[in-house]
Short mmCIF file of C-alpha atoms and ligand atoms in Angstrom, two decimals:
data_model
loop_
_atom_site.label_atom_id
_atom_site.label_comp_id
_atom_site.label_asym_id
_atom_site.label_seq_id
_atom_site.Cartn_x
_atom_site.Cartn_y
_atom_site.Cartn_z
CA UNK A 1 17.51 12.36 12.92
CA UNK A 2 16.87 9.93 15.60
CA UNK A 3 19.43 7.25 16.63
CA UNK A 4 18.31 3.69 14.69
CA UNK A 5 18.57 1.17 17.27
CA UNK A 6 17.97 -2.13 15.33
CA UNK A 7 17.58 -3.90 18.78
CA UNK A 8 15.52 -1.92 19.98
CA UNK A 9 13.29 -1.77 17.04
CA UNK A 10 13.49 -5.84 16.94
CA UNK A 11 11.98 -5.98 20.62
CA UNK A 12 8.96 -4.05 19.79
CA UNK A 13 7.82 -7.09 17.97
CA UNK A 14 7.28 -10.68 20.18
CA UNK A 15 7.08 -12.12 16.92
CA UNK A 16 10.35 -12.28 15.50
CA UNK A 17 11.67 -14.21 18.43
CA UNK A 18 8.85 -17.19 17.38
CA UNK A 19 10.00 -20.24 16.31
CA UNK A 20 9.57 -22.06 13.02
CA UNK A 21 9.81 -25.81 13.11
CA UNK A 22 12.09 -24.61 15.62
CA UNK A 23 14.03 -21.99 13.94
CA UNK A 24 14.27 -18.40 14.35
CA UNK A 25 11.21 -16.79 11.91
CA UNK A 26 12.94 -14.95 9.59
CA UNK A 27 9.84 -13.01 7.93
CA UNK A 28 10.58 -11.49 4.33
CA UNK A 29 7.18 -11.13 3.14
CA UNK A 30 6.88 -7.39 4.08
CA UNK A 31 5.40 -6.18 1.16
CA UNK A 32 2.07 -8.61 2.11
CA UNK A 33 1.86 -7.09 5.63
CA UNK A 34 4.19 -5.93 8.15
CA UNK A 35 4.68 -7.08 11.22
CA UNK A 36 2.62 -5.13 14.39
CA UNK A 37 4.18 -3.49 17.06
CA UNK A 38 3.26 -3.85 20.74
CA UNK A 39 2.09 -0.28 20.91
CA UNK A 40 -0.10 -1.12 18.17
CA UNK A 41 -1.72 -4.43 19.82
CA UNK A 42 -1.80 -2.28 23.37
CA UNK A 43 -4.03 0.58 21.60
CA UNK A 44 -6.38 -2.40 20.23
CA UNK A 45 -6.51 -4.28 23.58
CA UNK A 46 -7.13 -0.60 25.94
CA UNK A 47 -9.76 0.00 23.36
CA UNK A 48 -11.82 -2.90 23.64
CA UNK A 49 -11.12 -3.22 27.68
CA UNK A 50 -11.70 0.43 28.30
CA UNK A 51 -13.65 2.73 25.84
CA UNK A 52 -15.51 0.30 23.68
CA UNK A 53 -18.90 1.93 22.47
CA UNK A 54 -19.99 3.14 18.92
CA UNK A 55 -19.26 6.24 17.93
CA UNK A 56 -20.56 9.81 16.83
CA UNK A 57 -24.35 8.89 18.21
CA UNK A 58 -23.55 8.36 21.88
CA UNK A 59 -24.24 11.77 24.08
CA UNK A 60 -23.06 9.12 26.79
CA UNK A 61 -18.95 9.64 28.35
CA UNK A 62 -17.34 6.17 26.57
CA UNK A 63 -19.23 7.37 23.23
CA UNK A 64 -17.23 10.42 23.61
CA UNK A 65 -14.16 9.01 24.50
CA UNK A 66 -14.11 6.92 21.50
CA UNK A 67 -15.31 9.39 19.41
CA UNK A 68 -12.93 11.37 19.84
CA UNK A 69 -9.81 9.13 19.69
CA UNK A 70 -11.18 7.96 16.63
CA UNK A 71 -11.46 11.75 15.15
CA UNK A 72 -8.20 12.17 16.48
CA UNK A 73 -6.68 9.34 14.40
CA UNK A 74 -8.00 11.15 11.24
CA UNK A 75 -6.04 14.01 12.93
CA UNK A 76 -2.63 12.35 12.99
CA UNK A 77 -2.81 10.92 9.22
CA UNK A 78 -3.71 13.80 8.07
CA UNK A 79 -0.67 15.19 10.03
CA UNK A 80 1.09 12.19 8.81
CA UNK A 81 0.18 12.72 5.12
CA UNK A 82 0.17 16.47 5.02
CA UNK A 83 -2.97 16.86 3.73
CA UNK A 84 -4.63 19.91 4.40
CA UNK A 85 -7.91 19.42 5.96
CA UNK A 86 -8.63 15.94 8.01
CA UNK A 87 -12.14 15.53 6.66
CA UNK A 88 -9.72 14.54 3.25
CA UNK A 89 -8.80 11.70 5.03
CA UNK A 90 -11.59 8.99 4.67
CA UNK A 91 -10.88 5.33 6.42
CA UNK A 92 -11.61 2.55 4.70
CA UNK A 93 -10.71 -1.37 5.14
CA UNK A 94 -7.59 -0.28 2.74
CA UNK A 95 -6.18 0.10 -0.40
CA UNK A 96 -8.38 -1.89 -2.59
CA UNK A 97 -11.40 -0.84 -0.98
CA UNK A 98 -10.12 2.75 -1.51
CA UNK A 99 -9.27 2.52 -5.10
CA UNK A 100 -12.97 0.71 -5.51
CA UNK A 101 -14.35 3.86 -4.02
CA UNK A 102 -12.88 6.02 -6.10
CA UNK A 103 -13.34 3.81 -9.91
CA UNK A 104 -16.95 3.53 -9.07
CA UNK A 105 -18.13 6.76 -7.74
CA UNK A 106 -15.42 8.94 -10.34
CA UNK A 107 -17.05 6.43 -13.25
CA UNK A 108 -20.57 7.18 -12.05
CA UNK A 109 -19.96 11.19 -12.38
CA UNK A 110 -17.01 11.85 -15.29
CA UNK A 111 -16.55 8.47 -16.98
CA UNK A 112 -18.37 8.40 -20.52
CA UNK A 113 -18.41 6.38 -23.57
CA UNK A 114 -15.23 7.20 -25.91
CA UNK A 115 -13.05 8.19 -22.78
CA UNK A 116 -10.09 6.38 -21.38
CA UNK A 117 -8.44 5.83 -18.41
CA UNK A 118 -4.41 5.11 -18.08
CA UNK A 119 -2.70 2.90 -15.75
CA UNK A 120 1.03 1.25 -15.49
CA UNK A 121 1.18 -2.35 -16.78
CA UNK A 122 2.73 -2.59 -13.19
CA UNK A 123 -0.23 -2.23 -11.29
CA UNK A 124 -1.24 -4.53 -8.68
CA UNK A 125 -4.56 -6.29 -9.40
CA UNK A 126 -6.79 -4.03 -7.04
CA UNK A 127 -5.35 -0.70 -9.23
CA UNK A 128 -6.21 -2.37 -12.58
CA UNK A 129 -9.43 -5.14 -12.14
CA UNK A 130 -12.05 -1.65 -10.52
CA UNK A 131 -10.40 0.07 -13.81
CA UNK A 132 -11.00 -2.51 -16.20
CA UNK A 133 -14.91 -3.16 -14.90
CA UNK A 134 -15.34 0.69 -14.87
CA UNK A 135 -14.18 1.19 -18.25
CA UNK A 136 -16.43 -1.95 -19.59
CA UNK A 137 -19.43 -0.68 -17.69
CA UNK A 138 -19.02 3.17 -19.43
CA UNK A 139 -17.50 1.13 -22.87
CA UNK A 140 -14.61 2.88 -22.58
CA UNK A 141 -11.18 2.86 -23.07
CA UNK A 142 -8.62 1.27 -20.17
CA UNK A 143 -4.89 2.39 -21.97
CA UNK A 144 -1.82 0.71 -20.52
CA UNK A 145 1.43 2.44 -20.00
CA UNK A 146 4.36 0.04 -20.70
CA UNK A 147 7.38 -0.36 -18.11
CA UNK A 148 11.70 -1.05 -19.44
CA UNK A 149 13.46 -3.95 -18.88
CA UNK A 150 14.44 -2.67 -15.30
CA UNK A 151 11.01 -2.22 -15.13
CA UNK A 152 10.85 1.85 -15.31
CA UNK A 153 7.91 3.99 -16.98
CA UNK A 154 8.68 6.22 -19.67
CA UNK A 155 7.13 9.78 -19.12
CA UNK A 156 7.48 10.71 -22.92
CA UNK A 157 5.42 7.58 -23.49
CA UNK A 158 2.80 8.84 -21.00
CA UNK A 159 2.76 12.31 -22.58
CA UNK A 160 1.93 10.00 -25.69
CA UNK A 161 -0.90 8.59 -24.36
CA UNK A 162 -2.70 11.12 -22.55
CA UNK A 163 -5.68 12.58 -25.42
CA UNK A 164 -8.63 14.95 -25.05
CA UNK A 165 -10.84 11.49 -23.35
CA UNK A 166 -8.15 11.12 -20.75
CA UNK A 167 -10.13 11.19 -17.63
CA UNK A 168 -8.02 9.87 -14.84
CA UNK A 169 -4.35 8.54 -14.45
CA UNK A 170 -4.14 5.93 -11.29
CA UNK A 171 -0.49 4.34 -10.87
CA UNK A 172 1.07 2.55 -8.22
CA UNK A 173 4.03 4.21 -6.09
CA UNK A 174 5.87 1.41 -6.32
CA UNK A 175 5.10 -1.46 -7.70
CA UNK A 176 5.03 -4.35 -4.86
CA UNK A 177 6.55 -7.35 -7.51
CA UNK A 178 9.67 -4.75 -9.32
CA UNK A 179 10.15 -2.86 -6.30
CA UNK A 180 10.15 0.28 -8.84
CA UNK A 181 9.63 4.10 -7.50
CA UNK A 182 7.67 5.54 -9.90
CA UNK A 183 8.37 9.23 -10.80
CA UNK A 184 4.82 10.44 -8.86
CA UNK A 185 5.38 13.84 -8.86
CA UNK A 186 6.42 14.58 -12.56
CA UNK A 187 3.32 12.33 -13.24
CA UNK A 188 1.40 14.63 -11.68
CA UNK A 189 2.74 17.39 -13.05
CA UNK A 190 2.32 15.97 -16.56
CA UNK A 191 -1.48 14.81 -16.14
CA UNK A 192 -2.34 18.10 -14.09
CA UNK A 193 -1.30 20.09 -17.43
CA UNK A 194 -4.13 18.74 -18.98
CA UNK A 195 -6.16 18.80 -15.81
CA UNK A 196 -6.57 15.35 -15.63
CA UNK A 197 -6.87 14.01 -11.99
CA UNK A 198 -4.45 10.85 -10.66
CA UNK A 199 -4.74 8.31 -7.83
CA UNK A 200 -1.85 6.86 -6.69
CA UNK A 201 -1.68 3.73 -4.99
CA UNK A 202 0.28 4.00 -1.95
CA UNK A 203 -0.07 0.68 -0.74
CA UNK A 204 3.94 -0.33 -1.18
CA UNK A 205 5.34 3.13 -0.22
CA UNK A 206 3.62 4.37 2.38
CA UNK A 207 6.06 2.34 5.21
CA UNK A 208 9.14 3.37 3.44
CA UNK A 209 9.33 7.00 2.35
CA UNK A 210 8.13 9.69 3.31
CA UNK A 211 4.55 10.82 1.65
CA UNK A 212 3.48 14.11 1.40
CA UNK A 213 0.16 14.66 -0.53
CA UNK A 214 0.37 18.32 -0.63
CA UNK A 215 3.94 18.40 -2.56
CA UNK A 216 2.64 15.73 -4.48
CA UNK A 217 -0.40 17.62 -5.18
CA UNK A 218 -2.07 14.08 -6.13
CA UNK A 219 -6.39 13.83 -6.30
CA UNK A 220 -6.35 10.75 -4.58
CA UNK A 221 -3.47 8.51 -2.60
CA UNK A 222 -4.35 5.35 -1.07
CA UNK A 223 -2.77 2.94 1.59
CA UNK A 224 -3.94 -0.13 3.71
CA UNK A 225 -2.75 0.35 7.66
CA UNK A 226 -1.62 -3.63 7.34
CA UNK A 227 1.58 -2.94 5.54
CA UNK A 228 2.13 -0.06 7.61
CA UNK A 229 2.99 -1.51 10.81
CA UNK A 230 -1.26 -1.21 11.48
CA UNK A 231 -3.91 -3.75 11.99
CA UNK A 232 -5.89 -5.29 9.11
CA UNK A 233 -8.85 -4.05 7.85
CA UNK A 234 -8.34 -0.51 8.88
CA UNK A 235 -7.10 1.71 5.68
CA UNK A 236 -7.23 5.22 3.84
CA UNK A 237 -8.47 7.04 0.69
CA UNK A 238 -7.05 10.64 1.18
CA UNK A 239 -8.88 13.31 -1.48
CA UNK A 240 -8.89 16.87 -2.49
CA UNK A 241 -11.25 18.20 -1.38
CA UNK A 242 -12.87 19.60 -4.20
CA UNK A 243 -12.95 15.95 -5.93
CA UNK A 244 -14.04 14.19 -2.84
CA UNK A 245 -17.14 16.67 -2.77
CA UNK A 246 -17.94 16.42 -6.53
CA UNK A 247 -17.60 12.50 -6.25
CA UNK A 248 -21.27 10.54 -5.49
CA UNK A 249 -22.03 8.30 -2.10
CA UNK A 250 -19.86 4.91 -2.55
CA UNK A 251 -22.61 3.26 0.10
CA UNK A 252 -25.22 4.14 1.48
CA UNK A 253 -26.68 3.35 5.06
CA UNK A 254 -26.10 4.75 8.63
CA UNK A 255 -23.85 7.92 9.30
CA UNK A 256 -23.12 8.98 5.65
CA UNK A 257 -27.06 10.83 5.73
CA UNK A 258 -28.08 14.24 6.69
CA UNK A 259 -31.71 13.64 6.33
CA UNK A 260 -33.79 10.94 5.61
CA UNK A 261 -37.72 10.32 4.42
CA UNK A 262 -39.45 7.48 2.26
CA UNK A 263 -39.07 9.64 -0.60
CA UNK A 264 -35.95 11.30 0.04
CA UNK A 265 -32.28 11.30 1.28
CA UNK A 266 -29.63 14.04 1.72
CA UNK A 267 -26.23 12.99 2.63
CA UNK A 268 -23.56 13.71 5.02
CA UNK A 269 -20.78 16.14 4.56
CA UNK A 270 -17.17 15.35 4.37
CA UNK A 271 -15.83 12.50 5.95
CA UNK A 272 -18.58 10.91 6.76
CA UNK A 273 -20.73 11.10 3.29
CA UNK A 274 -17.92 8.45 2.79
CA UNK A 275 -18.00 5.74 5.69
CA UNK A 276 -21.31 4.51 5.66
CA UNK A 277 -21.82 2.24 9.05
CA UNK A 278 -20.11 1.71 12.04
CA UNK A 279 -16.25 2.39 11.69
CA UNK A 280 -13.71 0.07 12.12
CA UNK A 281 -12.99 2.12 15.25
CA UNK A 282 -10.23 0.28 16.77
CA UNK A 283 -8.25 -0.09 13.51
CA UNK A 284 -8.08 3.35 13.14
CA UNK A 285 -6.65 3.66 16.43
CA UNK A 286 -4.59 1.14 15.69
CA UNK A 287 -3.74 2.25 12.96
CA UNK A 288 -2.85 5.93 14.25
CA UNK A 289 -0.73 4.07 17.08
CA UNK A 290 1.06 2.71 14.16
CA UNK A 291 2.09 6.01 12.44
CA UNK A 292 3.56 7.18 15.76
CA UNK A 293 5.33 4.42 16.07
CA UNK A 294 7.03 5.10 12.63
CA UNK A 295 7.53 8.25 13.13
CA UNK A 296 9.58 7.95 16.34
CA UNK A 297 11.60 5.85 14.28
CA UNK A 298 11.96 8.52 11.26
CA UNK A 299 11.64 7.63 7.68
CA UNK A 300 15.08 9.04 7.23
CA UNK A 301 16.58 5.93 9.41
CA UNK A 302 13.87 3.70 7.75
CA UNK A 303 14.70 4.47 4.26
CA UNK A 304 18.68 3.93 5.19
CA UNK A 305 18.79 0.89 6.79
CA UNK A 306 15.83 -0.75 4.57
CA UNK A 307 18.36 0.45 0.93
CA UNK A 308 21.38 -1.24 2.80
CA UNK A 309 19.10 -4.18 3.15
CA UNK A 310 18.40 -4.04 -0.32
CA UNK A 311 21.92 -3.24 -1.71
CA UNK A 312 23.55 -6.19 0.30
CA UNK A 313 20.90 -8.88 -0.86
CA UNK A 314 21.10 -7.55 -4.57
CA UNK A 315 24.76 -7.98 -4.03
CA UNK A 316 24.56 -11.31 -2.90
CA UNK A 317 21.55 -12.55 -5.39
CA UNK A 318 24.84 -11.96 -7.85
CA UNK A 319 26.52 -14.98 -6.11
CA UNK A 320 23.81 -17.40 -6.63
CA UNK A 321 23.92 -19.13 -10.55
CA UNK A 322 20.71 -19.00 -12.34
CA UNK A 323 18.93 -16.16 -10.52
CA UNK A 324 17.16 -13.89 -12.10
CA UNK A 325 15.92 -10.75 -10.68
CA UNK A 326 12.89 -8.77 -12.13
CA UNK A 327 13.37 -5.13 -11.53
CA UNK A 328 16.10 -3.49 -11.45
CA UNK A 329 14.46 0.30 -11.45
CA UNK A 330 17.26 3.30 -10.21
CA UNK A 331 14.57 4.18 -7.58
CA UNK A 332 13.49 0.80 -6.08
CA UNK A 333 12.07 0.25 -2.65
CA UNK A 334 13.16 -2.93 -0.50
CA UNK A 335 12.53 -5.93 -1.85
CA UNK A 336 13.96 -8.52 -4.24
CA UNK A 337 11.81 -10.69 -6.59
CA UNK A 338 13.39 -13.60 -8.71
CA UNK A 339 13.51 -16.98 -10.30
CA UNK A 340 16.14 -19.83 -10.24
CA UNK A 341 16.63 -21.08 -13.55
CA UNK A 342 15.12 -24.48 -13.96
CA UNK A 343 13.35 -24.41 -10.47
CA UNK A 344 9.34 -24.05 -10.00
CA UNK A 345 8.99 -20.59 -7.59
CA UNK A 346 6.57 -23.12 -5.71
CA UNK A 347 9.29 -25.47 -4.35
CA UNK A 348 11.81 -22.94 -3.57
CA UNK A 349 9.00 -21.13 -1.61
CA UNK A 350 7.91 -24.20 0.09
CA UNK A 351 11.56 -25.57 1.46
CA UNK A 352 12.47 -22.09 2.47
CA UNK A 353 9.65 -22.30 4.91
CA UNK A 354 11.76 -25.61 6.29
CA UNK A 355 14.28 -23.16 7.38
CA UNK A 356 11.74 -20.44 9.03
CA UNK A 357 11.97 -17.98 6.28
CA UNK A 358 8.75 -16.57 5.03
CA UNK A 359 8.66 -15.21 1.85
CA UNK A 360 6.13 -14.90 -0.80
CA UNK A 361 5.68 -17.17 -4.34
CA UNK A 362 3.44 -16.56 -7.09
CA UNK A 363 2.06 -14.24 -8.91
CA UNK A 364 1.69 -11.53 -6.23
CA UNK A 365 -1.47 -10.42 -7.87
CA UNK A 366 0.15 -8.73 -10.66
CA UNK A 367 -0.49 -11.64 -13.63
CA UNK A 368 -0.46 -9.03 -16.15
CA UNK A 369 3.75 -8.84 -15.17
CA UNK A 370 4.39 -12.61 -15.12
CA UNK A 371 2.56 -12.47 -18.80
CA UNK A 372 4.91 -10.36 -20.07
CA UNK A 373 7.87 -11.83 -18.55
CA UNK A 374 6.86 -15.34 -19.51
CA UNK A 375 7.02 -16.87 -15.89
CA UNK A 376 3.98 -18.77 -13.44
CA UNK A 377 5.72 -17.36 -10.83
CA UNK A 378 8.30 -15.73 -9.27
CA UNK A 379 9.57 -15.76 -5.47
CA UNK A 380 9.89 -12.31 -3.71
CA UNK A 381 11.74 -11.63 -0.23
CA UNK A 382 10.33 -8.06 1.18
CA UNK A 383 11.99 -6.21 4.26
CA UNK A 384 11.14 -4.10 6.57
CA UNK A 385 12.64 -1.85 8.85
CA UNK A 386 13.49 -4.51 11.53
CA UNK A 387 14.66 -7.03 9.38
CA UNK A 388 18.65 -7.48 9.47
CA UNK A 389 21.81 -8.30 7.68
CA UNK A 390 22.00 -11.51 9.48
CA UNK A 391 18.90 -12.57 8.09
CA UNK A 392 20.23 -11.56 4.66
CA UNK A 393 23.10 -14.13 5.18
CA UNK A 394 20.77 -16.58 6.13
CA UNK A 395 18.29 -16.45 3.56
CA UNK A 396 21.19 -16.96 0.89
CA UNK A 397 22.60 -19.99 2.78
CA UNK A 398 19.48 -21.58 2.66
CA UNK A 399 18.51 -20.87 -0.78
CA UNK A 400 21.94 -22.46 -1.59
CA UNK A 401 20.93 -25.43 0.32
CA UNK A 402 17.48 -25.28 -1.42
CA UNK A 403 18.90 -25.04 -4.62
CA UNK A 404 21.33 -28.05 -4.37
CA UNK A 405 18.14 -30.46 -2.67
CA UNK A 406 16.19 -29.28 -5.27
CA UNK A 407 18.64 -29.86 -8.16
N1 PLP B 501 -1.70 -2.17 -4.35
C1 PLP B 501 -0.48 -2.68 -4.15
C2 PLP B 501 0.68 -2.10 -4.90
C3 PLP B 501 -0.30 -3.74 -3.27
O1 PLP B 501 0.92 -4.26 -3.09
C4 PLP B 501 -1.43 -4.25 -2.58
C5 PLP B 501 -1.30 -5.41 -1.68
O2 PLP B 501 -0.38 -6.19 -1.78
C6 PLP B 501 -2.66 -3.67 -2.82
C7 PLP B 501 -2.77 -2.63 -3.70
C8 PLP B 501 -3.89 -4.16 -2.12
O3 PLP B 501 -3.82 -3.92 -0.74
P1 PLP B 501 -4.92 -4.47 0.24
O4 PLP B 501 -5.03 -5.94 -0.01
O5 PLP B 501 -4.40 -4.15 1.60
O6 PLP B 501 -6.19 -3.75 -0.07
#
């Protein structure tokens, strides 16, 4: 294990000394995108001023060159994930565009009228609306696995709801508004018995735990580089093999053909038959610059100082009268969602901005949750790996203050 050097960490990000209506940016809204390194923005400014050309068609040296730092990104997710070949790994602008990929293609092929497809009533909008329009399109069935009180899944209940027209299972990690960890694995497990395929949405773990797609032995895992550390519009869709060849085109155009004619088209093979057009080839460098960076940290430090951060500001929340805090899973990744009795989520949001601190309000695109817990809104502070104690105390203060003004 490496030595965490908060510090350190902090100065690999100009951001977090900005200024906020002249106060020190305190930025808790993690879980909507992290915060980019230097050696991130470096890899996307040495790409543009150095190797910039389009790759896999040029015989010409830059072509190359960026060719092959953008085949050798694929190289270090895969490394990154543990999956075992890299043409599993297929980029895409992120998570939602992955799990779009995967509904409408796996729909096309295997989805038929009288099946069903299960997901978590936890799932964030982009692992539940491709679903839903799948499932209308085929008229079948979209079945909804409940969550507890401390918002936790039941696996008997899953067992329950798994029949003969079970076609796919796609759940989130952990869920980005409860903060719950999800038992993956034994999910797995479970739908594999009845060889039913899952896709899990990554897109809140994969900057706090370790992943490892192999030992999962998931179909599909998704993740968007943006909340890792990475630059927007860069993301993954990692496959089995075997599904990602039985699986149709998703679009169709440039690079993803073998052969084409007026009459007739062969495709690609693996990656490619999946990225149709020119790459976004400095996000995946960026994006690969971004893993790195992570891993010189070590998601053993990571995990440790972001469940400190969590314990002390679930500690604290206890102090403040009226709070209520929605998830309150055993496994639960770093962030704290609430509401203060009698106060709109809104206005709390809005004056804690007046003190620098960013966090989100809303619905955090998971309406299906506020539904069921009978709320607009909620407010949600989400850290990250270089957030601090210090902040912690801060935030607190000023939601006392924000309380009393608003009160
Ligand atoms: N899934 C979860 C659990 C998320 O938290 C998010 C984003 O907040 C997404 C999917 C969608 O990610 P993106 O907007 O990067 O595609």
């Amino acid at each position: 294990m490496h030595e965490f050097d908060l510090n350190n960490i902090r100065s690999n990000f100009s951001i977090l000394e900005e200024k906020i209506y002249n106060k020190p940016l305190v930025y808790f809204d993690n879980a909507a995108t992290t915060q980019k390194p230097h050696i991130v923005i470096n890899t996307l400014d040495k790409f543009y001023t150095v190797k910039n050309s389009n790759i896999h068609r040029g015989i010409y040296y830059l072509s190359q060159q960026a060719t092959d730092a953008y085949e050798k990104a694929r190289e270090i997710i895969k490394n990154f994930m543990n999956a075992k070949h890299e043409h599993e790994i297929i980029f895409t602008r992120g998570t939602t565009e992955s799990i779009n990929l995967v509904a409408s293609t796996f729909s096309k092929a295997f989805l038929n009228e009288g099946d069903n497809i299960i997901i978590s009533a936890m799932e964030h909008h982009s692992n539940l609306v491709p679903w839903q329009m799948a499932c209308n399109e085929k008229k079948a069935k979209l079945k909804v696995l409940p969550f507890d009180e401390n918002g936790e899944i039941d696996l008997e209940l899953l067992s329950k709801l798994i029949d003969f027209n079970t076609k796919l299972i796609a759940i989130t990690h952990v869920s980005n508004t409860l903060g719950t960890v999800n038992p993956v694995k034994k999910i797995i497990e479970i739908a594999h018995k009845y060889n039913i395929p899952v896709l899990i949405d990554g897109a809140q773990a994969i900057a706090h735990t370790k992943v490892d797609v192999t030992e999962l032995d998931c179909d599909f895992y998704c993740f968007s580089g943006h909340k890792l550390y990475g630059p927007t519009g860069i993301g993954v869709l990692y496959g089995k093999e075997e599904w990602l060849n039985k699986l149709p085109p998703y679009q169709y155009g440039g690079e993803m053909i073998d052969r084409v004619t007026f009459e007739h088209t062969t495709f690609n093979v693996l990656p490619f038959k999946f990225e149709a057009g020119t790459a976004h080839i400095s996000g995946a460098l960026g994006l690969a610059s971004a893993v790195n960076f992570v891993q010189s940290i070590g998601f053993e430090n990571i995990e440790k100082h972001e469940t400190e951060l969590l314990n002390y500001a679930t500690k604290k929340s206890q102090e403040i009268e009226g709070m209520r805090i929605y998830g309150n899973a055993q496994h639960k990744a770093s962030l704290i969602t609430f509401t203060i009795e009698g106060l709109h989520h809104f206005d709390i949001g809005t004056l804690l901005d007046k003190f620098g601190i960013a966090v989100r309000t809303g619905h955090f695109c998971t309406q299906p949750i506020m539904d069921i817990f009978q709320v607009s809104g909620m407010v949600r502070a989400s850290f990250a790996m270089y957030n601090t104690k210090e902040e912690i105390d801060f935030f607190f203060e000023s939601l006392n203050k924000v309380i009393k003004m608003l009160r």
